[in-house]
């Protein structure tokens, strides 16, 4: 019988004081914990997305992964109650001469319990049919006491034109009517912790940004985004959405997987104060990084500038201007026409060259 292989992982007193720590033996990460006078050692790699269990926290006798809060017993590696079959490897350990020793030749087996994939994780396939146009309103609104919104009004004109004149399928999503959480910084923990579908979407079935992900990634050919100008930038709801949409862009960074292909985005921007080009520039940059194409003149905007603080007149201008309505209609027309051309002629490429793109090291650095 082969002799047991014990390896020294550190001073027992120091590891006791830390409570939970990550120890690396060669290429193996271990989560070493100490509680109630007893050490526990399990694999330091979470079953879910590979998060570092040793850098998480202790909750009773369970290790909580710092990436997505999955839990495993600190001694036997089993998942939390109800998920015991989802377990990480556990290791024998002992203290000799004030050193913690871990037996590395006979860990228990890891078991990844099959989980049904999230509906958003399905293969991206465009079903046959007319061009599909999604409108996203980022105006913050008290839904119980609605007010007139200039950006909403022009978005509704644009969508109506797409539906009635251009014979498109349309869908309106009002962010103010959706209950969804802010981005909670999973990307800041690790790029690999920012997943597709979004980590929050996977964990919280009540989070309603799912409707936006479904529209952008799976359903729409054209996305029209409207925003008011708030203190020189897009609305707070726009940025709340954009932070959560990072999970789409991040798939390019960590997996070379482009989720948005042959899709078109265009924008409607209104506000009492100026900085239209700054707002539009940010939106164009962000949506281009997601993978969207843009028609010629990809946004329409209306602003009366710094000196116009008479908000009633700003609203009146949008209400009465036939030219703004025509502009909103033609924006939809340009976007739909480009979408038709892309679907008819643009090849569905599997990979896009990465040189010069975000988080991509050149070959001279990799060699």
Coordinates of C-alpha atoms in Angstrom, one line a residue:
X1 CA 0.0 0.0 0.0
X2 CA 1.3 3.4 -1.0
X3 CA 2.4 5.6 1.9
X4 CA 0.1 8.6 2.6
X5 CA 1.3 11.9 1.2
X6 CA 1.2 14.7 3.8
X7 CA 2.2 18.2 2.9
X8 CA 3.0 21.1 5.2
X9 CA 0.8 24.1 4.5
X10 CA 1.9 26.5 7.3
X11 CA 2.1 27.3 10.9
X12 CA -1.0 26.1 12.7
X13 CA -1.2 29.1 15.0
X14 CA -1.1 31.6 12.1
X15 CA -3.8 29.7 10.2
X16 CA -6.0 29.5 13.3
X17 CA -5.8 33.3 13.7
X18 CA -6.8 33.9 10.1
X19 CA -10.0 31.8 10.4
X20 CA -10.2 31.3 6.7
X21 CA -7.3 31.5 4.2
X22 CA -6.3 30.3 0.8
X23 CA -3.3 28.0 0.5
X24 CA -1.6 27.0 -2.7
X25 CA 0.1 23.7 -3.2
X26 CA 1.7 23.6 -6.6
X27 CA -1.3 24.1 -8.9
X28 CA -3.9 23.3 -6.3
X29 CA -5.8 25.9 -4.3
X30 CA -7.0 24.9 -0.9
X31 CA -9.5 26.7 1.5
X32 CA -8.2 26.3 5.0
X33 CA -10.6 27.2 7.8
X34 CA -10.5 27.0 11.6
X35 CA -13.5 27.1 13.9
X36 CA -14.5 25.6 17.2
X37 CA -11.0 24.2 17.7
X38 CA -11.0 22.3 14.5
X39 CA -9.4 22.7 11.1
X40 CA -11.2 22.0 7.8
X41 CA -9.5 21.8 4.4
X42 CA -11.4 21.7 1.1
X43 CA -10.7 22.6 -2.5
X44 CA -10.4 26.3 -2.9
X45 CA -12.1 26.4 -6.3
X46 CA -15.9 26.8 -6.3
X47 CA -18.0 24.5 -8.4
X48 CA -20.0 27.4 -10.0
X49 CA -17.6 29.6 -11.8
X50 CA -14.2 28.8 -10.2
X51 CA -14.3 31.4 -7.5
X52 CA -11.7 31.4 -4.7
X53 CA -13.4 29.8 -1.7
X54 CA -10.4 30.6 0.5
X55 CA -10.9 34.3 -0.1
X56 CA -14.6 34.2 0.8
X57 CA -16.1 34.2 4.3
X58 CA -17.3 31.8 7.0
X59 CA -21.0 31.6 7.7
X60 CA -21.4 29.1 10.5
X61 CA -19.7 25.9 9.2
X62 CA -20.0 26.9 5.5
X63 CA -17.6 28.7 3.2
X64 CA -19.3 31.4 1.2
X65 CA -17.8 32.0 -2.2
X66 CA -16.9 35.6 -2.7
X67 CA -18.0 35.7 -6.3
X68 CA -21.6 34.5 -6.3
X69 CA -22.3 33.3 -2.7
X70 CA -22.4 29.6 -3.3
X71 CA -21.8 27.7 0.0
X72 CA -19.9 24.5 0.9
X73 CA -19.2 22.9 4.2
X74 CA -15.8 23.8 5.4
X75 CA -14.9 20.2 6.5
X76 CA -16.6 17.7 4.2
X77 CA -17.1 20.0 1.1
X78 CA -20.8 19.3 0.8
X79 CA -23.1 22.0 -0.5
X80 CA -25.5 23.8 1.8
X81 CA -28.7 22.0 2.9
X82 CA -30.7 21.1 -0.2
X83 CA -27.6 21.1 -2.4
X84 CA -25.5 18.5 -0.6
X85 CA -24.8 16.6 -3.8
X86 CA -23.0 19.7 -5.1
X87 CA -19.7 19.3 -3.3
X88 CA -16.1 20.2 -3.6
X89 CA -13.2 17.9 -2.7
X90 CA -12.3 17.6 1.0
X91 CA -8.9 16.8 2.4
X92 CA -7.7 15.1 5.6
X93 CA -5.6 17.3 7.9
X94 CA -3.7 17.2 11.2
X95 CA -1.4 19.3 13.3
X96 CA 2.1 18.1 14.1
X97 CA 4.8 20.1 15.7
X98 CA 2.6 23.2 15.5
X99 CA 2.4 22.8 11.7
X100 CA -0.8 22.0 9.7
X101 CA -0.3 19.0 7.4
X102 CA -2.7 18.2 4.6
X103 CA -3.0 14.8 3.0
X104 CA -3.0 15.3 -0.8
X105 CA -3.2 11.8 -2.2
X106 CA -6.8 10.9 -1.3
X107 CA -9.2 13.9 -1.4
X108 CA -12.9 13.1 -1.7
X109 CA -14.4 13.4 -5.1
X110 CA -15.7 16.7 -6.4
X111 CA -19.3 16.5 -7.7
X112 CA -20.9 19.2 -9.8
X113 CA -24.6 18.6 -9.6
X114 CA -26.2 19.3 -13.0
X115 CA -28.1 22.6 -13.0
X116 CA -30.6 23.4 -15.8
X117 CA -29.1 26.3 -17.9
X118 CA -30.7 29.7 -17.6
X119 CA -33.1 30.4 -20.4
X120 CA -30.9 33.3 -21.6
X121 CA -27.9 30.9 -22.0
X122 CA -29.6 29.2 -25.0
X123 CA -28.0 29.4 -28.4
X124 CA -28.5 32.7 -30.2
X125 CA -30.5 32.0 -33.3
X126 CA -32.7 34.5 -35.2
X127 CA -36.1 33.1 -36.0
X128 CA -37.5 34.0 -39.4
X129 CA -39.8 36.9 -39.6
X130 CA -40.1 40.7 -40.0
X131 CA -37.5 43.1 -38.6
X132 CA -37.9 43.4 -34.8
X133 CA -37.4 46.7 -33.2
X134 CA -37.0 47.1 -29.4
X135 CA -37.4 50.5 -27.8
X136 CA -35.8 51.1 -24.4
X137 CA -36.9 54.1 -22.4
X138 CA -34.4 55.2 -19.7
X139 CA -36.5 58.1 -18.4
X140 CA -37.0 57.8 -14.7
X141 CA -40.7 58.0 -13.9
X142 CA -43.2 57.6 -11.1
X143 CA -45.3 55.0 -12.9
X144 CA -48.3 55.7 -10.6
X145 CA -48.1 59.4 -11.5
X146 CA -46.8 59.6 -15.0
X147 CA -45.6 62.9 -16.6
X148 CA -44.9 63.9 -20.1
X149 CA -41.4 62.9 -21.2
X150 CA -39.9 64.4 -24.3
X151 CA -37.6 61.5 -24.9
X152 CA -40.4 59.0 -24.4
X153 CA -42.7 60.8 -26.7
X154 CA -40.2 60.7 -29.6
X155 CA -39.4 57.1 -28.9
X156 CA -43.1 56.2 -29.1
X157 CA -43.3 58.1 -32.5
X158 CA -40.3 56.1 -33.7
X159 CA -41.7 52.8 -32.6
X160 CA -45.1 53.5 -34.1
X161 CA -43.5 54.4 -37.4
X162 CA -41.5 51.1 -37.4
X163 CA -44.7 49.1 -36.6
X164 CA -47.2 50.9 -38.9
X165 CA -45.2 52.1 -41.9
X166 CA -42.3 49.7 -41.9
X167 CA -44.3 46.6 -40.8
X168 CA -41.8 45.7 -38.1
X169 CA -42.5 43.8 -34.9
X170 CA -42.0 46.2 -32.0
X171 CA -41.5 46.0 -28.3
X172 CA -41.3 48.9 -25.7
X173 CA -39.3 48.4 -22.5
X174 CA -39.6 51.1 -19.9
X175 CA -36.8 50.8 -17.4
X176 CA -38.8 52.8 -14.8
X177 CA -41.4 50.0 -14.8
X178 CA -38.8 47.2 -14.3
X179 CA -37.5 46.2 -10.9
X180 CA -33.9 45.4 -11.3
X181 CA -30.8 45.6 -9.0
X182 CA -27.8 47.7 -9.5
X183 CA -24.6 46.1 -10.7
X184 CA -23.0 44.8 -7.5
X185 CA -19.4 44.8 -8.6
X186 CA -18.8 41.1 -9.6
X187 CA -16.5 42.3 -12.3
X188 CA -14.5 44.1 -9.7
X189 CA -13.9 40.8 -7.9
X190 CA -12.7 39.1 -11.0
X191 CA -13.4 39.4 -14.7
X192 CA -14.5 35.7 -14.6
X193 CA -17.1 36.5 -11.9
X194 CA -19.0 38.7 -14.4
X195 CA -20.9 36.0 -16.2
X196 CA -23.4 35.6 -19.0
X197 CA -26.2 35.5 -18.1
X198 CA -25.5 38.2 -15.6
X199 CA -24.6 36.9 -12.1
X200 CA -27.5 38.7 -10.5
X201 CA -30.0 37.4 -13.2
X202 CA -28.9 33.9 -12.4
X203 CA -29.2 34.2 -8.7
X204 CA -32.3 36.4 -8.5
X205 CA -35.3 35.2 -10.5
X206 CA -37.2 38.3 -9.5
X207 CA -34.7 40.6 -11.1
X208 CA -36.5 42.1 -14.2
X209 CA -33.6 43.1 -16.3
X210 CA -34.0 39.7 -17.9
X211 CA -36.5 41.4 -20.3
X212 CA -33.7 43.7 -21.5
X213 CA -31.2 40.9 -22.0
X214 CA -33.8 38.9 -23.9
X215 CA -34.6 41.8 -26.2
X216 CA -31.0 42.8 -26.9
X217 CA -29.3 39.4 -27.3
X218 CA -32.1 37.2 -28.6
X219 CA -35.0 39.1 -30.0
X220 CA -34.3 42.5 -31.5
X221 CA -32.7 43.4 -34.8
X222 CA -32.8 47.1 -34.0
X223 CA -32.6 48.7 -30.6
X224 CA -33.7 52.3 -30.1
X225 CA -32.6 53.8 -26.8
X226 CA -34.1 57.1 -25.5
X227 CA -32.7 59.2 -22.7
X228 CA -33.2 62.7 -21.2
X229 CA -30.1 64.7 -20.5
X230 CA -29.5 64.9 -16.7
X231 CA -26.8 67.3 -15.6
X232 CA -25.0 66.9 -18.9
X233 CA -25.1 63.1 -19.1
X234 CA -27.6 60.3 -19.8
X235 CA -30.2 59.4 -17.2
X236 CA -29.3 57.5 -14.0
X237 CA -31.5 54.6 -15.2
X238 CA -29.4 54.4 -18.5
X239 CA -26.2 54.0 -16.5
X240 CA -27.9 51.5 -14.1
X241 CA -28.7 49.4 -17.2
X242 CA -25.4 50.0 -18.9
X243 CA -23.5 48.7 -15.8
X244 CA -25.5 45.5 -15.9
X245 CA -24.9 45.2 -19.7
X246 CA -21.2 44.9 -19.0
X247 CA -21.8 41.1 -18.7
X248 CA -22.4 41.1 -22.5
X249 CA -19.2 42.9 -23.4
X250 CA -17.2 40.9 -20.8
X251 CA -17.9 37.7 -22.7
X252 CA -15.7 39.1 -25.5
X253 CA -13.0 39.9 -23.0
X254 CA -12.9 36.5 -21.2
X255 CA -14.2 34.0 -23.7
X256 CA -13.9 35.7 -27.1
X257 CA -17.6 35.2 -27.4
X258 CA -19.6 38.0 -29.2
X259 CA -23.2 37.8 -28.3
X260 CA -24.4 40.8 -30.4
X261 CA -24.0 40.3 -34.2
X262 CA -25.7 42.0 -37.2
X263 CA -27.8 44.2 -34.9
X264 CA -28.4 47.9 -35.1
X265 CA -28.6 50.6 -32.4
X266 CA -29.8 54.2 -32.6
X267 CA -30.6 56.9 -30.0
X268 CA -33.0 59.6 -29.1
X269 CA -31.6 62.3 -26.7
X270 CA -33.5 65.3 -25.3
X271 CA -33.0 67.7 -22.5
X272 CA -33.3 71.2 -21.3
X273 CA -29.5 71.6 -21.0
X274 CA -26.9 71.0 -23.6
X275 CA -24.1 68.4 -24.0
X276 CA -25.9 66.3 -26.7
X277 CA -22.7 65.3 -28.3
X278 CA -21.1 64.2 -25.1
X279 CA -24.1 62.0 -24.2
X280 CA -24.3 60.6 -27.7
X281 CA -20.6 59.9 -27.8
X282 CA -20.7 57.8 -24.6
X283 CA -23.8 55.8 -25.9
X284 CA -22.2 55.2 -29.3
X285 CA -18.9 54.1 -27.7
X286 CA -20.7 51.7 -25.2
X287 CA -23.0 50.1 -27.7
X288 CA -20.3 49.7 -30.3
X289 CA -18.3 47.7 -27.6
X290 CA -21.3 45.5 -27.2
X291 CA -21.2 44.7 -30.9
X292 CA -23.9 46.9 -32.4
X293 CA -23.8 48.6 -35.8
X294 CA -25.1 52.2 -36.5
X295 CA -26.9 53.8 -39.4
X296 CA -25.8 57.0 -40.9
X297 CA -26.7 59.8 -38.4
X298 CA -27.4 57.3 -35.6
X299 CA -29.2 59.7 -33.2
X300 CA -31.7 62.5 -33.1
X301 CA -31.5 65.1 -30.3
X302 CA -33.2 68.2 -29.0
X303 CA -31.9 70.6 -26.5
X304 CA -32.4 74.3 -26.0
X305 CA -29.2 74.8 -24.2
X306 CA -27.9 76.3 -20.9
X307 CA -29.9 79.5 -21.0
X308 CA -33.3 77.8 -21.5
X309 CA -34.5 77.0 -18.0
X310 CA -38.2 77.4 -18.9
X311 CA -39.0 73.7 -18.9
X312 CA -42.6 74.2 -20.0
X313 CA -41.4 75.6 -23.3
X314 CA -39.0 72.7 -23.8
X315 CA -41.9 70.3 -23.5
X316 CA -44.1 72.4 -25.7
X317 CA -41.5 72.4 -28.5
X318 CA -41.4 68.6 -28.6
X319 CA -45.2 68.4 -28.4
X320 CA -45.7 70.7 -31.3
X321 CA -42.8 70.1 -33.6
X322 CA -43.6 68.1 -36.7
X323 CA -40.0 68.1 -37.7
X324 CA -38.9 66.3 -34.5
X325 CA -41.5 63.6 -35.2
X326 CA -40.3 63.3 -38.8
X327 CA -36.7 63.0 -37.5
X328 CA -37.7 60.2 -35.1
X329 CA -39.5 58.4 -37.8
X330 CA -36.6 58.7 -40.2
X331 CA -34.2 57.5 -37.5
X332 CA -36.2 54.3 -37.3
X333 CA -36.2 54.0 -41.0
X334 CA -32.4 54.3 -41.3
X335 CA -31.9 51.7 -38.5
X336 CA -34.4 49.2 -40.0
X337 CA -32.9 49.6 -43.5
X338 CA -29.4 48.9 -42.1
X339 CA -30.7 45.9 -40.2
X340 CA -32.2 44.5 -43.4
X341 CA -29.0 44.9 -45.3
X342 CA -26.9 43.3 -42.5
X343 CA -29.2 40.3 -42.3
X344 CA -29.2 39.9 -46.1
X345 CA -25.6 40.4 -46.9
X346 CA -23.3 40.4 -43.8
X347 CA -21.8 37.0 -43.0
X348 CA -22.3 35.6 -39.6
X349 CA -18.6 35.4 -38.6
X350 CA -17.7 33.3 -35.6
X351 CA -14.7 35.3 -34.4
X352 CA -13.6 38.9 -34.6
X353 CA -9.8 39.8 -34.7
X354 CA -8.8 41.0 -31.2
X355 CA -5.6 43.0 -31.9
X356 CA -6.0 46.4 -30.4
X357 CA -9.2 45.4 -28.5
X358 CA -9.8 45.6 -24.8
X359 CA -7.9 43.2 -22.5
X360 CA -6.0 41.6 -25.3
X361 CA -2.2 41.1 -25.1
X362 CA -0.3 41.2 -28.4
X363 CA 1.6 38.2 -29.7
X364 CA 5.0 39.9 -28.9
X365 CA 3.9 39.9 -25.2
X366 CA 2.6 36.3 -25.3
X367 CA 5.7 34.8 -26.8

